[in-house]
Amino acid sequence: MNDTILEIRNISKSFSGVPVLEDINMSIKKSEVHVIVGENGAGKSTLMKIISGVYRKDKGDLFFEGKPVQINSVQKALNVGIGIIHQEFNLLPHRSIGQNIFLGREPIKSNFLKVIDHDLICKKSKELLDYLGLDIDPRTLVYNLGIAQQQMVEVAKALCFKSKVLIMDEPTATLTRKETVKLFEIIRKLKSEGVSIIYISHRLEEIKQIADTLTVLRDGRIVGDLSIENASIDQIIRMMVGREIKDQYKRQYHMHGEEVLKTENLGAKRFSNVNINVHRGEIVGLSGLVGAGRTEIAKTIFGEDAIEKGSVNIYGKKYHRMSTQKATKLRIGLVPEDRKEEGAIMEMSIRHNIVHAVLPRLFKSSVISKKTELAVATKYMEELGIKAPSVNKLVKLLSGGNQQKVVIAKWMCADCEILIFDEPTRGIDVGAKAEIYGIMSELVERGKAILMISSDLPELIGMCDRIYTIKDGMVTAEFSRTEATQEKILAACV
Amino acid sequence: MKRIAGFALNYYKVILLFAILIVSSSVTQDPVQNIKNMIMIQAPFVMIYSFGMTLAVITGGLDLSLGSIAAFSTCAAAFLIIEDQIFVGIAVCLLIGAGLGLLNGLLITKAKVNPFIATYGMDWVIRGAVYIMMGGAMIYHFSHDFKVIADGSFLGISNLVYIAFAILAILMFVFQKTVFGRNVYSTGANIKVSRLTGVNTDMVIIIVYMISGVLASTSGLLYVARLDCAEAFLGKNFGLQALAATLIGGTSLKGGKGGVGNTVIGVLIMVFLMNCLNVLKVSTLWQDAVFGLVIVVSALLEMAKQRYANYLQL
Amino acid sequence: MKRNDYSRYREIKGLLAGVLLLFVFMSFAAEGFFGWYNLHNVLKDLLILMIVASGMTLVILLGKIDMSAGSVMSLASIVTTLLLSYGFHIAFALLGGLLAGAIIGLLNGYLVGVLNLNHFVATFATMSIAKGLALVACNGDIISSDSDILLFIGTGKIFGLFFIVWFAAILLLIMFFVSTKTKFGYKIYSIGGSEQVARLSGIKTSNVYLVTYVIAGILAALGGIFMAGKANSGNATIGDGYEFSVIATVLIGGTPFEGGKGGLLGTLIGAIFLVILKNGLSMLGFTPAWQYALIGLAILIAIVADVSINERRKAEEKRRVKL
């Protein structure tokens, strides 16, 4: 097959002993849009990082235009003709657009001292921006740009390399619908000029619009290659999850108790006029795109970010100022999105982490009794089914799911009445996910109140009693469990 | 091979300690007296202010202003002590230490200045203030009642040893057994998680720097009692030496690990090393360079240990 | 359409106004401040500071620091005068001094850039190593030199202006050019902006660290040689605490600790500010002890202000950029 531009053979990769990719085989044809889908943690990003030289593969081979290539650095990948637009942007905010586009390979005016030809950078950048239909001065500093514009700068950066294969990792995650349409136009334009595009997305509905072929990844393996004509969204979803969506959410819906959390016209940096409430025995979801302000709302309620306007009412009492100390004293707990940086202390033991929040209450005299501490930690470790040889094991040595359970155990141990879960199942394997859903259901049955943020719509719909949708820092809609559908929620988010 | 390397990395401190001990005692005429002198007289001073540094390092910072805090607080107190108001003098000294530590803590937590720069800057400012206060003069000839604190002994063991080990015991208890101590470690290991768990991390850091200041002025006071002289140049090397002792003792710069117990060994290594150089008739001018080398070496050892630990796990 | 240089100018506008105000104040308040003789000497101090600070600016632009600058100055002054006293030719003596700076710089670069040690602590350690070596080399004494050329370097004049004025003018122009127009300068800004991004763009970061620290070491050594020339003698305490002034100069000049933005132009204005303050205070009759404390305080305030302004700016930027 001479129209195959990139072939991936038997690629495997594992991180600290945990296999992330196993035996991946794939071929990318010339001028096609090859979509890769899969749940969070299915290994899509890892695969892309291997192809683009960020990670080294453990096993397997890559063939580019029929010839075997060793890609061991980003530079090598770029020279071969593989460019990538990462999920997180790789731009320098204090450099200009032009400087960012040509980062690392600036044209040189003279060889003496390697003087950079700034005019050429400007001229070429301008051409690229024009090609992408962007009317901005290439000398503008990047931090003055909006997110969509930054995305375009990333595209320009990749184009400028004359990449033959362009990888886009969730490019539309932060774009509005209009911007997405524009991006698709550009993708089609690139395709018509012979560029192959590997496109990673969660958004199944947009895949239909641009994909030629489709590969589904699940738990580090390829579960299917489809051509787009024969693929229905239902089928794709089934392949992605490998199970019926509704199965794993074992919620029982009872009458709700009193209202324990309420925000009144709450406003802070990234959002304003937010009015939401949560009752005992209820899971309330916050849905929205990345960057819509969901995490910020959670952090403001928890006192990590300052309240600028409005108030937070806890158990009917109004608070205009919050702090994390006050929040924990009020028995609020936050299970943050970034487990490793904000959730648990990786370098400390399970025991230390579990009793962390309850310490001042558990030991009123301030002297720690190791026996009590051990007993408490062991109790919660068993209750939540944290799989580890002992409570003294360092948290960094646990799997993602068990780490998350340690974070939850910390708040359960502190007897929290209101729990905020921010993306509780991100990067966690399927089995552990179900366990975490089970824990959450049990918590609300015990009369706790849960506010849950998630990008995973089936999960939100399966778990929540009510769902608020957030867009650009505003609440756009509220759905009850019975009226919520993926389509309706998505429509309110974008 | 793997095992030997692992053993060496885990116990390098003890090995180092003995190596230096053997070298230094093999060239002195009276090794017992020499070692006794080091442990009884030299080590306690260094230990007390090194504890201050260690606590700061555990929070993920460090305290380079130890020396000037010691100088400022003792010089101020000396004006009182020379008038025979010993207890008021000591109280003032410790209070000033705590106050200056508070300033450090505020700079680091509220003004968010990097601890290195904050305490280094404070070191200059405080040292300048001491120069102004003393105007080049010294205060000396204190009463016997004051000098006995450092000169006296009980059951044949110097008071200094008792004081140092009393402080060690208190710190060990506070930092290993209490909620506050636990919060210090967790703040050092990950300040964000600790704050998000309801720990008042700013307060934790401020208190640690205050303790560090008090420890600095305590050791300064003992120095003054021992030398019978308060002067503006006191403690020029405290920060450097304490950092070297803390790091070689195995307290990691990343914070949240190690402790004052480790620093006891670190201090012994440093004191023996200095003594060894003394015995070998190496010029005292080498001191600065040796401290610097010790810091580099211990940082490298720490790194090697980390890599080896990762290697073992995989 | 605003140009980068223009927005850069806006950032240092406030500082510029402060410098002018301070200058006017000192001219009226301090007897003997505003006069050719004094200002010419102030200029000399300024340029020595600026030479060392330009190296430090590059290091801080990388998001790192070099605590060893002051000690390297001492070491270079000792090495140069010591070589002279052994009868070496002045050219070798100067080269020796610069080489000493380069070696300490290389050590810094290796520890920080290759071994990834904490840059504060690594350079703090090399600072005491350099200081210790200087002390050992001179045995704690001041080493006087009888070289006319060294004296000329420190105090000689060409066309009525000190030699250093001409020398520094050319040097600083080159530094400015290198840091803003060349590939190397671009790399420094990129790494300071985000080391990860720079690495993903194929920049060999460890090389840049090495070279930058070596440059900083050589420039600090140069500063030390000028200091030695001023007194025509080497002294192991010549640069004690100088790194503090240098770091403050860079920060006052608007290059923040996190690196990636700012530059030499701001540092120059920061240096002017600091030197006028120092000179003015002594002209106002403050004793050295008072100067020591007041300048330390001023520097600390400047650092605190810089940090808090940057915190706010960062918060503002975060609102706009998703990073």
Tab-separated table of N, CA and C in Angstrom, chain A residues 189-307:
chain	number	residue	atom	x	y	z
A	189	LYS	N	-9.256	21.881	4.329
A	189	LYS	CA	-8.326	22.543	3.422
A	189	LYS	C	-6.973	21.822	3.458
A	190	LEU	N	-6.521	21.515	4.673
A	190	LEU	CA	-5.245	20.817	4.822
A	190	LEU	C	-5.307	19.456	4.162
A	191	LYS	N	-6.437	18.776	4.353
A	191	LYS	CA	-6.623	17.450	3.802
A	191	LYS	C	-6.513	17.494	2.284
A	192	SER	N	-7.164	18.495	1.708
A	192	SER	CA	-7.151	18.592	0.250
A	192	SER	C	-5.741	18.860	-0.260
A	193	GLU	N	-4.875	19.347	0.603
A	193	GLU	CA	-3.499	19.590	0.176
A	193	GLU	C	-2.585	18.425	0.532
A	194	GLY	N	-3.172	17.299	0.902
A	194	GLY	CA	-2.378	16.091	1.093
A	194	GLY	C	-1.877	15.848	2.492
A	195	VAL	N	-2.327	16.658	3.442
A	195	VAL	CA	-1.886	16.436	4.824
A	195	VAL	C	-2.806	15.402	5.483
A	196	SER	N	-2.202	14.473	6.190
A	196	SER	CA	-3.016	13.526	6.952
A	196	SER	C	-3.202	14.083	8.348
A	197	ILE	N	-4.395	13.884	8.878
A	197	ILE	CA	-4.653	14.421	10.198
A	197	ILE	C	-5.114	13.307	11.140
A	198	ILE	N	-4.422	13.208	12.256
A	198	ILE	CA	-4.893	12.293	13.301
A	198	ILE	C	-5.636	13.155	14.304
A	199	TYR	N	-6.890	12.843	14.497
A	199	TYR	CA	-7.757	13.728	15.252
A	199	TYR	C	-8.314	12.967	16.447
A	200	ILE	N	-8.039	13.497	17.621
A	200	ILE	CA	-8.523	12.827	18.824
A	200	ILE	C	-9.680	13.619	19.390
A	201	SER	N	-10.758	12.951	19.703
A	201	SER	CA	-11.869	13.699	20.270
A	201	SER	C	-12.745	12.848	21.162
A	202	HIS	N	-13.421	13.547	22.036
A	202	HIS	CA	-14.458	12.930	22.848
A	202	HIS	C	-15.808	13.115	22.204
A	203	ARG	N	-15.881	14.127	21.349
A	203	ARG	CA	-17.197	14.568	20.891
A	203	ARG	C	-17.609	13.776	19.676
A	204	LEU	N	-18.403	12.785	19.951
A	204	LEU	CA	-18.762	11.862	18.891
A	204	LEU	C	-19.529	12.559	17.781
A	205	GLU	N	-20.340	13.539	18.136
A	205	GLU	CA	-21.201	14.148	17.114
A	205	GLU	C	-20.398	14.901	16.062
A	206	GLU	N	-19.207	15.416	16.442
A	206	GLU	CA	-18.450	16.150	15.437
A	206	GLU	C	-17.614	15.221	14.572
A	207	ILE	N	-17.405	14.011	15.074
A	207	ILE	CA	-16.581	13.075	14.322
A	207	ILE	C	-17.192	12.781	12.955
A	208	LYS	N	-18.486	12.600	12.959
A	208	LYS	CA	-19.210	12.306	11.715
A	208	LYS	C	-18.926	13.345	10.635
A	209	GLN	N	-18.744	14.587	11.094
A	209	GLN	CA	-18.572	15.668	10.120
A	209	GLN	C	-17.237	15.614	9.403
A	210	ILE	N	-16.187	15.139	10.086
A	210	ILE	CA	-14.892	15.258	9.431
A	210	ILE	C	-14.143	13.945	9.228
A	211	ALA	N	-14.534	12.894	9.913
A	211	ALA	CA	-13.695	11.700	9.890
A	211	ALA	C	-13.783	10.957	8.569
A	212	ASP	N	-12.679	10.335	8.177
A	212	ASP	CA	-12.696	9.364	7.094
A	212	ASP	C	-12.663	7.962	7.679
A	213	THR	N	-11.725	7.775	8.588
A	213	THR	CA	-11.650	6.480	9.269
A	213	THR	C	-11.634	6.720	10.771
A	214	LEU	N	-11.865	5.638	11.473
A	214	LEU	CA	-12.060	5.779	12.902
A	214	LEU	C	-11.425	4.584	13.605
A	215	THR	N	-10.677	4.875	14.653
A	215	THR	CA	-10.125	3.794	15.463
A	215	THR	C	-10.605	4.003	16.893
A	216	VAL	N	-11.059	2.920	17.498
A	216	VAL	CA	-11.530	3.036	18.870
A	216	VAL	C	-10.527	2.369	19.795
A	217	LEU	N	-10.093	3.125	20.799
A	217	LEU	CA	-9.163	2.591	21.790
A	217	LEU	C	-9.923	2.353	23.088
A	218	ARG	N	-9.591	1.262	23.744
A	218	ARG	CA	-10.162	1.048	25.065
A	218	ARG	C	-9.123	0.375	25.947
A	219	ASP	N	-8.866	0.943	27.088
A	219	ASP	CA	-7.916	0.389	28.045
A	219	ASP	C	-6.599	-0.016	27.393
A	220	GLY	N	-6.110	0.862	26.536
A	220	GLY	CA	-4.799	0.630	25.954
A	220	GLY	C	-4.758	-0.344	24.790
A	221	ARG	N	-5.925	-0.781	24.311
A	221	ARG	CA	-5.946	-1.686	23.161
A	221	ARG	C	-6.856	-1.111	22.086
A	222	ILE	N	-6.617	-1.558	20.859
A	222	ILE	CA	-7.521	-1.156	19.787
A	222	ILE	C	-8.684	-2.138	19.772
A	223	VAL	N	-9.885	-1.610	19.876
A	223	VAL	CA	-11.030	-2.520	19.855
A	223	VAL	C	-11.741	-2.489	18.527
A	224	GLY	N	-11.336	-1.583	17.635
A	224	GLY	CA	-11.972	-1.629	16.338
A	224	GLY	C	-11.512	-0.527	15.405
A	225	ASP	N	-11.430	-0.864	14.091
A	225	ASP	CA	-11.202	0.135	13.059
A	225	ASP	C	-12.452	0.180	12.219
A	226	LEU	N	-12.975	1.345	11.989
A	226	LEU	CA	-14.201	1.453	11.207
A	226	LEU	C	-13.990	2.471	10.113
A	227	SER	N	-14.653	2.308	9.000
A	227	SER	CA	-14.725	3.445	8.095
A	227	SER	C	-16.006	4.170	8.478
A	228	ILE	N	-16.012	5.450	8.280
A	228	ILE	CA	-17.021	6.266	8.927
A	228	ILE	C	-18.421	5.985	8.402
A	229	GLU	N	-18.508	5.517	7.130
A	229	GLU	CA	-19.849	5.311	6.561
A	229	GLU	C	-20.618	4.232	7.316
A	230	ASN	N	-19.862	3.210	7.778
A	230	ASN	CA	-20.591	2.101	8.406
A	230	ASN	C	-20.690	2.238	9.916
A	231	ALA	N	-20.280	3.405	10.428
A	231	ALA	CA	-20.275	3.499	11.885
A	231	ALA	C	-21.429	4.362	12.363
A	232	SER	N	-22.157	3.831	13.313
A	232	SER	CA	-23.174	4.663	13.935
A	232	SER	C	-22.658	5.082	15.298
A	233	ILE	N	-23.167	6.198	15.766
A	233	ILE	CA	-22.681	6.702	17.050
A	233	ILE	C	-22.921	5.681	18.152
A	234	ASP	N	-24.054	5.033	18.102
A	234	ASP	CA	-24.337	4.025	19.125
A	234	ASP	C	-23.280	2.941	19.156
A	235	GLN	N	-22.919	2.541	17.937
A	235	GLN	CA	-21.937	1.471	17.820
A	235	GLN	C	-20.592	1.923	18.379
A	236	ILE	N	-20.228	3.165	18.045
A	236	ILE	CA	-18.955	3.698	18.538
A	236	ILE	C	-18.967	3.731	20.059
A	237	ILE	N	-20.048	4.228	20.599
A	237	ILE	CA	-20.125	4.322	22.056
A	237	ILE	C	-19.997	2.946	22.682
A	238	ARG	N	-20.689	1.976	22.068
A	238	ARG	CA	-20.613	0.632	22.630
A	238	ARG	C	-19.187	0.116	22.614
A	239	MET	N	-18.482	0.420	21.524
A	239	MET	CA	-17.093	-0.045	21.447
A	239	MET	C	-16.210	0.680	22.465
A	240	MET	N	-16.502	1.950	22.653
A	240	MET	CA	-15.684	2.731	23.592
A	240	MET	C	-15.817	2.212	25.009
A	241	VAL	N	-17.065	2.026	25.395
A	241	VAL	CA	-17.278	1.671	26.793
A	241	VAL	C	-17.316	0.167	26.995
A	242	GLY	N	-17.677	-0.543	25.963
A	242	GLY	CA	-17.702	-1.998	26.080
A	242	GLY	C	-18.766	-2.500	27.024
A	243	ARG	N	-19.745	-1.696	27.310
A	243	ARG	CA	-20.798	-2.100	28.232
A	243	ARG	C	-21.947	-1.122	28.052
A	244	GLU	N	-23.095	-1.500	28.573
A	244	GLU	CA	-24.219	-0.571	28.507
A	244	GLU	C	-23.963	0.580	29.454
A	245	ILE	N	-24.300	1.786	29.003
A	245	ILE	CA	-23.975	2.965	29.788
A	245	ILE	C	-24.576	2.940	31.184
A	246	LYS	N	-25.846	2.550	31.255
A	246	LYS	CA	-26.571	2.762	32.504
A	246	LYS	C	-26.187	1.782	33.617
A	247	ASP	N	-25.527	0.706	33.212
A	247	ASP	CA	-25.313	-0.368	34.171
A	247	ASP	C	-24.646	0.008	35.477
A	248	GLN	N	-23.639	0.848	35.365
A	248	GLN	CA	-22.768	0.993	36.520
A	248	GLN	C	-23.252	2.006	37.556
A	249	TYR	N	-24.275	2.768	37.211
A	249	TYR	CA	-24.703	3.785	38.171
A	249	TYR	C	-25.841	3.238	39.010
A	250	LYS	N	-25.529	2.793	40.206
A	250	LYS	CA	-26.577	2.203	41.043
A	250	LYS	C	-27.094	3.264	41.992
A	251	ARG	N	-27.901	4.146	41.460
A	251	ARG	CA	-28.438	5.186	42.334
A	251	ARG	C	-29.833	4.807	42.772
A	252	GLN	N	-30.134	5.137	44.031
A	252	GLN	CA	-31.515	5.044	44.469
A	252	GLN	C	-31.944	6.452	44.796
A	253	TYR	N	-33.118	6.799	44.319
A	253	TYR	CA	-33.513	8.186	44.505
A	253	TYR	C	-34.541	8.292	45.621
A	254	HIS	N	-34.160	9.014	46.651
A	254	HIS	CA	-35.055	9.206	47.792
A	254	HIS	C	-35.539	10.642	47.800
A	255	MET	N	-36.342	10.921	48.820
A	255	MET	CA	-36.716	12.323	49.020
A	255	MET	C	-35.482	13.081	49.470
A	256	HIS	N	-35.404	14.311	49.039
A	256	HIS	CA	-34.247	15.110	49.451
A	256	HIS	C	-34.492	15.725	50.816
A	257	GLY	N	-33.413	15.942	51.513
A	257	GLY	CA	-33.509	16.599	52.807
A	257	GLY	C	-33.444	18.102	52.673
A	258	GLU	N	-32.998	18.718	53.741
A	258	GLU	CA	-32.938	20.184	53.771
A	258	GLU	C	-31.863	20.681	52.802
A	259	GLU	N	-31.967	21.953	52.490
A	259	GLU	CA	-30.962	22.571	51.619
A	259	GLU	C	-29.727	22.904	52.462
A	260	VAL	N	-28.555	22.404	52.067
A	260	VAL	CA	-27.361	22.655	52.874
A	260	VAL	C	-26.386	23.614	52.205
A	261	LEU	N	-26.436	23.647	50.892
A	261	LEU	CA	-25.509	24.530	50.179
A	261	LEU	C	-26.278	25.345	49.166
A	262	LYS	N	-26.016	26.626	49.163
A	262	LYS	CA	-26.709	27.486	48.219
A	262	LYS	C	-25.796	28.651	47.889
A	263	THR	N	-25.725	29.026	46.630
A	263	THR	CA	-24.958	30.225	46.300
A	263	THR	C	-25.942	31.296	45.871
A	264	GLU	N	-25.665	32.518	46.292
A	264	GLU	CA	-26.541	33.633	45.912
A	264	GLU	C	-25.752	34.629	45.095
A	265	ASN	N	-26.083	34.710	43.828
A	265	ASN	CA	-25.418	35.637	42.913
A	265	ASN	C	-23.897	35.590	43.046
A	266	LEU	N	-23.402	34.392	43.250
A	266	LEU	CA	-21.972	34.240	43.492
A	266	LEU	C	-21.172	34.659	42.262
A	267	GLY	N	-20.153	35.447	42.494
A	267	GLY	CA	-19.297	35.875	41.389
A	267	GLY	C	-17.859	35.914	41.832
A	268	ALA	N	-16.953	35.540	40.943
A	268	ALA	CA	-15.519	35.643	41.202
A	268	ALA	C	-14.837	35.770	39.855
A	269	LYS	N	-13.585	35.440	39.820
A	269	LYS	CA	-12.801	35.733	38.626
A	269	LYS	C	-13.400	35.251	37.312
A	270	ARG	N	-13.766	33.965	37.242
A	270	ARG	CA	-14.157	33.441	35.934
A	270	ARG	C	-15.653	33.221	35.797
A	271	PHE	N	-16.434	33.655	36.777
A	271	PHE	CA	-17.877	33.427	36.650
A	271	PHE	C	-18.627	34.526	37.401
A	272	SER	N	-19.903	34.644	37.097
A	272	SER	CA	-20.683	35.648	37.802
A	272	SER	C	-22.127	35.182	37.935
A	273	ASN	N	-22.827	35.749	38.926
A	273	ASN	CA	-24.252	35.484	39.102
A	273	ASN	C	-24.632	34.024	39.129
A	274	VAL	N	-23.878	33.242	39.859
A	274	VAL	CA	-24.186	31.821	39.911
A	274	VAL	C	-25.124	31.541	41.080
A	275	ASN	N	-26.276	30.961	40.772
A	275	ASN	CA	-27.234	30.565	41.804
A	275	ASN	C	-27.486	29.076	41.693
A	276	ILE	N	-26.920	28.324	42.603
A	276	ILE	CA	-27.186	26.890	42.596
A	276	ILE	C	-27.465	26.459	44.028
A	277	ASN	N	-28.105	25.314	44.182
A	277	ASN	CA	-28.298	24.801	45.533
A	277	ASN	C	-28.211	23.288	45.559
A	278	VAL	N	-27.856	22.774	46.710
A	278	VAL	CA	-27.729	21.330	46.885
A	278	VAL	C	-28.417	20.941	48.192
A	279	HIS	N	-29.218	19.866	48.139
A	279	HIS	CA	-29.886	19.377	49.340
A	279	HIS	C	-29.191	18.128	49.849
A	280	ARG	N	-29.506	17.789	51.090
A	280	ARG	CA	-29.030	16.516	51.623
A	280	ARG	C	-29.594	15.374	50.794
A	281	GLY	N	-28.820	14.321	50.627
A	281	GLY	CA	-29.302	13.153	49.904
A	281	GLY	C	-29.401	13.365	48.403
A	282	GLU	N	-28.661	14.327	47.917
A	282	GLU	CA	-28.814	14.676	46.514
A	282	GLU	C	-27.436	14.834	45.869
A	283	ILE	N	-27.310	14.371	44.623
A	283	ILE	CA	-26.096	14.663	43.858
A	283	ILE	C	-26.480	15.671	42.787
A	284	VAL	N	-25.812	16.806	42.816
A	284	VAL	CA	-26.092	17.842	41.833
A	284	VAL	C	-24.887	17.970	40.928
A	285	GLY	N	-25.134	17.954	39.621
A	285	GLY	CA	-24.033	17.999	38.663
A	285	GLY	C	-23.806	19.385	38.105
A	286	LEU	N	-22.546	19.671	37.786
A	286	LEU	CA	-22.211	20.879	37.042
A	286	LEU	C	-21.602	20.416	35.732
A	287	SER	N	-22.254	20.802	34.633
A	287	SER	CA	-21.742	20.399	33.339
A	287	SER	C	-21.276	21.633	32.594
A	288	GLY	N	-20.325	21.453	31.733
A	288	GLY	CA	-19.840	22.583	30.965
A	288	GLY	C	-18.532	22.210	30.323
A	289	LEU	N	-18.089	23.049	29.381
A	289	LEU	CA	-16.830	22.744	28.711
A	289	LEU	C	-15.676	23.087	29.640
A	290	VAL	N	-14.529	22.539	29.293
A	290	VAL	CA	-13.327	22.893	30.043
A	290	VAL	C	-13.128	24.400	29.940
A	291	GLY	N	-12.905	25.049	31.057
A	291	GLY	CA	-12.698	26.490	31.021
A	291	GLY	C	-13.968	27.299	31.162
A	292	ALA	N	-15.102	26.617	31.342
A	292	ALA	CA	-16.357	27.354	31.463
A	292	ALA	C	-16.506	27.980	32.845
A	293	GLY	N	-15.712	27.518	33.801
A	293	GLY	CA	-15.770	28.102	35.134
A	293	GLY	C	-16.283	27.153	36.196
A	294	ARG	N	-16.403	25.863	35.854
A	294	ARG	CA	-16.951	24.911	36.822
A	294	ARG	C	-16.022	24.721	38.019
A	295	THR	N	-14.738	24.450	37.710
A	295	THR	CA	-13.780	24.233	38.786
A	295	THR	C	-13.653	25.475	39.652
A	296	GLU	N	-13.719	26.627	39.008
A	296	GLU	CA	-13.599	27.881	39.753
A	296	GLU	C	-14.765	28.053	40.730
A	297	ILE	N	-15.956	27.660	40.284
A	297	ILE	CA	-17.112	27.748	41.188
A	297	ILE	C	-16.867	26.867	42.406
A	298	ALA	N	-16.407	25.643	42.148
A	298	ALA	CA	-16.163	24.714	43.249
A	298	ALA	C	-15.128	25.280	44.203
A	299	LYS	N	-14.054	25.807	43.640
A	299	LYS	CA	-12.972	26.308	44.497
A	299	LYS	C	-13.385	27.546	45.259
A	300	THR	N	-14.287	28.317	44.682
A	300	THR	CA	-14.756	29.502	45.397
A	300	THR	C	-15.652	29.091	46.564
A	301	ILE	N	-16.519	28.125	46.325
A	301	ILE	CA	-17.361	27.638	47.422
A	301	ILE	C	-16.489	27.095	48.541
A	302	PHE	N	-15.401	26.437	48.164
A	302	PHE	CA	-14.534	25.801	49.154
A	302	PHE	C	-13.573	26.800	49.807
A	303	GLY	N	-13.547	28.028	49.302
A	303	GLY	CA	-12.740	29.043	49.966
A	303	GLY	C	-11.333	29.169	49.445
A	304	GLU	N	-10.992	28.398	48.415
A	304	GLU	CA	-9.638	28.501	47.864
A	304	GLU	C	-9.504	29.774	47.020
A	305	ASP	N	-10.528	30.098	46.263
A	305	ASP	CA	-10.545	31.361	45.530
A	305	ASP	C	-11.437	32.345	46.283
A	306	ALA	N	-11.136	33.624	46.155
A	306	ALA	CA	-11.880	34.636	46.911
A	306	ALA	C	-13.243	34.902	46.270
A	307	ILE	N	-14.243	35.094	47.114
A	307	ILE	CA	-15.563	35.497	46.636
A	307	ILE	C	-15.504	36.980	46.290
